[in-house]
Short mmCIF file of C-alpha atoms and ligand atoms in Angstrom, two decimals:
data_model
loop_
_atom_site.label_atom_id
_atom_site.label_comp_id
_atom_site.label_asym_id
_atom_site.label_seq_id
_atom_site.Cartn_x
_atom_site.Cartn_y
_atom_site.Cartn_z
CA MET C 1 10.30 5.33 -16.66
CA HIS C 2 9.95 3.74 -13.05
CA ASP C 3 10.45 0.06 -14.33
CA ASP C 4 13.44 -0.38 -12.21
CA LEU C 5 11.67 0.21 -8.91
CA LEU C 6 9.38 -2.68 -7.51
CA LEU C 7 6.11 -0.93 -6.91
CA LEU C 8 4.24 -2.99 -4.28
CA ILE C 9 0.71 -1.97 -3.42
CA ILE C 10 -0.48 -3.57 0.01
CA SER C 11 -4.10 -3.38 0.50
CA SER C 12 -6.80 -4.71 3.01
CA PRO C 13 -10.01 -3.84 4.89
CA SER C 14 -9.17 -2.09 8.21
CA GLY C 15 -8.18 -4.24 10.80
CA ALA C 16 -6.80 -7.18 8.69
CA GLY C 17 -3.30 -6.73 9.86
CA LYS C 18 -1.80 -4.93 6.89
CA THR C 19 0.10 -2.48 9.00
CA THR C 20 1.94 -5.20 11.01
CA LEU C 21 2.67 -7.14 7.98
CA THR C 22 4.02 -3.98 6.15
CA LYS C 23 6.09 -3.05 8.98
CA ARG C 24 7.72 -6.44 9.04
CA LEU C 25 8.46 -6.42 5.41
CA LEU C 26 10.04 -2.88 5.64
CA GLU C 27 12.32 -4.02 8.41
CA GLU C 28 13.57 -6.98 6.27
CA ARG C 29 13.88 -5.53 2.84
CA ASP C 30 15.17 -2.46 1.04
CA LEU C 31 11.79 -1.07 0.65
CA MET C 32 10.53 2.40 1.25
CA PHE C 33 7.08 3.19 2.64
CA SER C 34 5.30 5.75 0.41
CA VAL C 35 4.14 8.53 2.81
CA SER C 36 0.71 9.47 1.79
CA HIS C 37 -1.11 12.83 2.34
CA THR C 38 -4.34 12.66 4.32
CA THR C 39 -6.86 15.10 5.78
CA ARG C 40 -7.60 12.65 8.66
CA PRO C 41 -6.36 13.84 12.02
CA PRO C 42 -3.38 11.88 13.39
CA ARG C 43 -4.00 8.93 15.74
CA THR C 44 -2.23 8.63 19.06
CA GLY C 45 1.28 7.53 18.13
CA GLU C 46 1.24 8.63 14.64
CA VAL C 47 4.21 10.88 13.59
CA ASP C 48 3.70 13.52 10.78
CA GLY C 49 5.97 12.98 7.78
CA GLN C 50 6.38 9.35 8.90
CA ASP C 51 2.95 7.71 8.95
CA TYR C 52 1.38 10.30 6.81
CA HIS C 53 1.78 13.97 5.80
CA PHE C 54 -1.19 15.39 7.75
CA VAL C 55 -2.60 18.44 5.89
CA ASP C 56 -5.95 20.40 5.90
CA ARG C 57 -8.36 20.22 3.12
CA GLU C 58 -7.11 23.24 1.44
CA THR C 59 -3.63 22.07 1.18
CA PHE C 60 -4.77 18.70 -0.07
CA ASP C 61 -7.00 20.34 -2.84
CA ARG C 62 -3.91 22.57 -3.84
CA GLU C 63 -1.70 19.38 -4.41
CA VAL C 64 -4.48 17.78 -6.35
CA GLU C 65 -4.71 20.92 -8.71
CA ALA C 66 -0.98 21.05 -9.08
CA GLY C 67 -0.99 17.39 -10.29
CA HIS C 68 1.35 16.30 -7.55
CA PHE C 69 -0.50 13.01 -6.87
CA ALA C 70 -0.25 9.73 -8.74
CA GLU C 71 -3.63 9.00 -7.20
CA TRP C 72 -6.06 10.27 -4.52
CA ALA C 73 -9.39 8.99 -3.06
CA GLU C 74 -11.89 9.76 -0.33
CA VAL C 75 -11.81 7.03 2.24
CA HIS C 76 -14.13 6.91 5.33
CA GLY C 77 -14.94 10.63 4.76
CA ASN C 78 -11.38 11.63 4.72
CA PHE C 79 -9.03 12.42 1.66
CA TYR C 80 -5.89 10.45 0.96
CA GLY C 81 -3.31 10.82 -1.87
CA THR C 82 0.13 9.40 -3.12
CA SER C 83 2.63 11.93 -4.14
CA LEU C 84 4.43 11.11 -7.31
CA SER C 85 7.64 12.50 -5.77
CA GLU C 86 7.62 9.36 -3.44
CA LEU C 87 8.78 7.27 -6.46
CA ASP C 88 11.88 9.65 -6.99
CA ARG C 89 12.66 9.66 -3.31
CA ALA C 90 12.70 5.83 -3.27
CA ARG C 91 14.97 5.72 -6.38
CA GLU C 92 17.36 8.39 -5.08
CA ALA C 93 17.68 6.23 -1.91
CA GLY C 94 18.73 3.40 -3.99
CA MET C 95 15.77 1.11 -2.85
CA LEU C 96 14.70 -2.04 -4.42
CA GLY C 97 11.22 -0.72 -4.30
CA ILE C 98 8.42 1.30 -2.72
CA VAL C 99 5.34 0.22 -0.75
CA PHE C 100 1.96 1.74 -1.12
CA ASP C 101 -0.53 1.43 1.54
CA VAL C 102 -3.78 2.45 -0.28
CA ASP C 103 -7.42 1.30 -0.45
CA TYR C 104 -8.82 -0.46 -3.56
CA GLN C 105 -9.51 2.85 -5.23
CA GLY C 106 -5.95 3.82 -4.78
CA ALA C 107 -4.82 0.41 -5.98
CA ARG C 108 -6.88 0.58 -9.23
CA GLN C 109 -5.60 4.26 -9.90
CA ILE C 110 -1.77 3.21 -9.32
CA LYS C 111 -2.26 0.30 -11.69
CA ALA C 112 -3.82 2.49 -14.20
CA HIS C 113 -0.83 4.89 -14.09
CA LEU C 114 1.88 2.31 -13.33
CA PRO C 115 0.87 -0.89 -14.97
CA HIS C 116 3.89 -2.92 -13.61
CA ALA C 117 2.78 -2.30 -10.06
CA ILE C 118 1.96 -5.56 -8.21
CA GLY C 119 -1.10 -5.46 -6.01
CA VAL C 120 -1.23 -7.71 -2.66
CA PHE C 121 -4.53 -7.93 -0.78
CA ILE C 122 -4.68 -8.93 2.87
CA LEU C 123 -7.85 -10.93 3.81
CA PRO C 124 -9.00 -11.55 7.29
CA PRO C 125 -9.70 -15.20 8.10
CA SER C 126 -13.45 -14.29 8.80
CA LEU C 127 -15.57 -11.17 9.03
CA ALA C 128 -16.19 -11.90 12.75
CA ASP C 129 -12.54 -12.08 13.26
CA LEU C 130 -12.21 -8.60 11.49
CA GLU C 131 -14.75 -7.16 13.81
CA LYS C 132 -12.93 -8.43 16.98
CA ARG C 133 -9.61 -7.05 15.72
CA LEU C 134 -11.14 -3.66 15.12
CA GLU C 135 -12.56 -3.42 18.51
CA ASN C 136 -9.49 -4.78 20.25
CA ARG C 137 -7.18 -2.40 18.71
CA GLY C 138 -8.82 0.45 20.69
CA LEU C 139 -7.87 3.09 18.12
CA ASP C 140 -11.34 4.23 17.06
CA THR C 141 -14.80 5.32 18.46
CA PRO C 142 -17.61 2.76 18.17
CA GLU C 143 -19.06 4.77 15.27
CA VAL C 144 -15.76 4.76 13.26
CA ILE C 145 -15.44 1.13 13.91
CA ALA C 146 -18.97 0.31 12.67
CA ARG C 147 -18.14 2.46 9.55
CA ARG C 148 -14.86 0.66 8.91
CA PHE C 149 -16.55 -2.75 9.45
CA ASN C 150 -19.34 -1.90 7.01
CA LYS C 151 -16.85 -0.84 4.44
CA ALA C 152 -14.96 -4.22 4.75
CA ARG C 153 -17.27 -6.16 2.49
CA LEU C 154 -17.14 -3.54 -0.16
CA GLU C 155 -13.16 -3.70 -0.04
CA ILE C 156 -13.22 -7.53 -0.23
CA GLU C 157 -15.55 -7.45 -3.18
CA HIS C 158 -12.72 -5.64 -5.07
CA TYR C 159 -10.11 -8.52 -4.59
CA LEU C 160 -10.01 -8.93 -8.30
CA PHE C 161 -7.88 -5.76 -8.72
CA PHE C 162 -5.03 -7.59 -7.03
CA ASP C 163 -2.40 -9.99 -8.17
CA TYR C 164 -1.89 -11.88 -4.81
CA LEU C 165 -4.12 -12.60 -1.82
CA ILE C 166 -2.86 -13.39 1.61
CA VAL C 167 -5.14 -14.61 4.38
CA ASN C 168 -3.71 -13.19 7.63
CA ASP C 169 -4.83 -15.98 10.08
CA VAL C 170 -1.40 -16.85 11.59
CA VAL C 171 0.77 -13.74 11.23
CA GLU C 172 4.27 -15.40 11.01
CA GLU C 173 2.68 -17.48 8.03
CA ALA C 174 1.28 -14.43 6.32
CA ALA C 175 4.57 -12.52 6.72
CA ALA C 176 6.33 -15.27 5.09
CA ARG C 177 4.04 -15.35 2.11
CA LEU C 178 4.48 -11.63 1.66
CA ARG C 179 8.27 -12.08 1.74
CA GLY C 180 7.94 -14.76 -0.79
CA ILE C 181 6.07 -12.43 -3.12
CA VAL C 182 8.82 -9.89 -2.89
CA HIS C 183 11.51 -12.49 -3.43
CA ALA C 184 9.68 -13.72 -6.54
CA GLU C 185 8.95 -10.28 -7.89
CA SER C 186 12.50 -9.20 -7.50
CA SER C 187 13.63 -12.05 -9.66
CA ARG C 188 11.38 -11.12 -12.51
CA ARG C 189 13.04 -11.55 -15.93
CA GLU C 190 12.40 -7.84 -16.89
CA ARG C 191 14.44 -6.82 -13.73
CA LEU C 192 17.30 -9.22 -14.54
CA ALA C 193 17.43 -8.95 -18.36
CA PRO C 194 20.50 -6.45 -18.30
CA THR C 195 22.41 -9.01 -16.04
CA ALA C 196 21.68 -11.75 -18.66
CA GLU C 197 22.70 -9.41 -21.48
CA ASN C 198 25.89 -8.53 -19.73
CA LEU C 199 26.82 -12.17 -19.44
CA LEU C 200 26.27 -12.73 -23.13
CA ARG C 201 28.30 -9.57 -24.06
CA THR C 202 31.18 -10.70 -21.93
CA GLY C 203 31.07 -14.60 -22.30
CA HIS C 204 33.15 -16.71 -24.33
CA THR C 205 31.98 -17.88 -27.77
P1 5GP S 301 -6.35 4.84 7.87
O1 5GP S 301 -6.91 5.98 8.09
O2 5GP S 301 -6.64 3.67 8.60
O3 5GP S 301 -4.76 5.13 7.86
O4 5GP S 301 -6.43 4.44 6.36
C1 5GP S 301 -7.80 4.28 5.76
C2 5GP S 301 -7.62 3.73 4.38
O5 5GP S 301 -7.11 4.64 3.51
C3 5GP S 301 -6.74 2.44 4.27
O6 5GP S 301 -7.47 1.56 3.58
C4 5GP S 301 -5.45 3.00 3.58
O7 5GP S 301 -5.00 1.78 2.83
C5 5GP S 301 -6.11 4.01 2.76
N1 5GP S 301 -5.07 4.95 2.24
C6 5GP S 301 -4.02 5.35 2.97
N2 5GP S 301 -3.26 6.12 2.18
C7 5GP S 301 -3.89 6.31 0.97
C8 5GP S 301 -3.60 6.87 -0.28
O8 5GP S 301 -2.48 7.75 -0.42
N3 5GP S 301 -4.39 6.67 -1.37
C9 5GP S 301 -5.61 6.01 -1.14
N4 5GP S 301 -6.37 5.83 -2.27
N5 5GP S 301 -5.78 5.29 -0.02
C10 5GP S 301 -5.16 5.49 1.05
#
């Protein structure tokens, strides 16, 4: 049903640079960011309805029960979910595709429901580098940083869920690779089959 939309899952351990890479991609291509629901409190600078729909646990549970989520998961002690209606929103806006920023559990669930979704996993060049980035971004308390760092190895262990891996060492290079994946995926035979068929119908014999 959603075959015409490019479904792009972008995942990584916290601090691997996923947000920066995703933002760049969204500036360059006709892709919509899927705004998840979360029970996590907003960080400084985050905007409700833009970064996330920030909701309380009760509202989140109601959405789960109503079957409104394509997937949901508990990550770092908070709940996160992807609304099915985001796919319709992207289609109505005439987008090439939609980008899901989810953890590996979300990636697995989205793939289970929507098998043609493409998974991209962003890797840090090293675990030491990841730890440094988590500390330097100054967004979280030391306890939260430690929890996120400890979870990084677990996330990386799940790299097999993804179709593409990008090592984010030099950000320009990683951004170019991500762009390349979107270029290639948007030229898939399945997507362009109607164009080819049209040519055959109208061509000379
Ligand atoms: P953060 O709190 O740093 O924004 O996100 C924490 C983790 O939750 C990240 O790995 C992010 O990809 C993941 N996440 C964000 N939204 C969703 C979602 O809708 N579903 C799932 N499964 N994970 C999500």
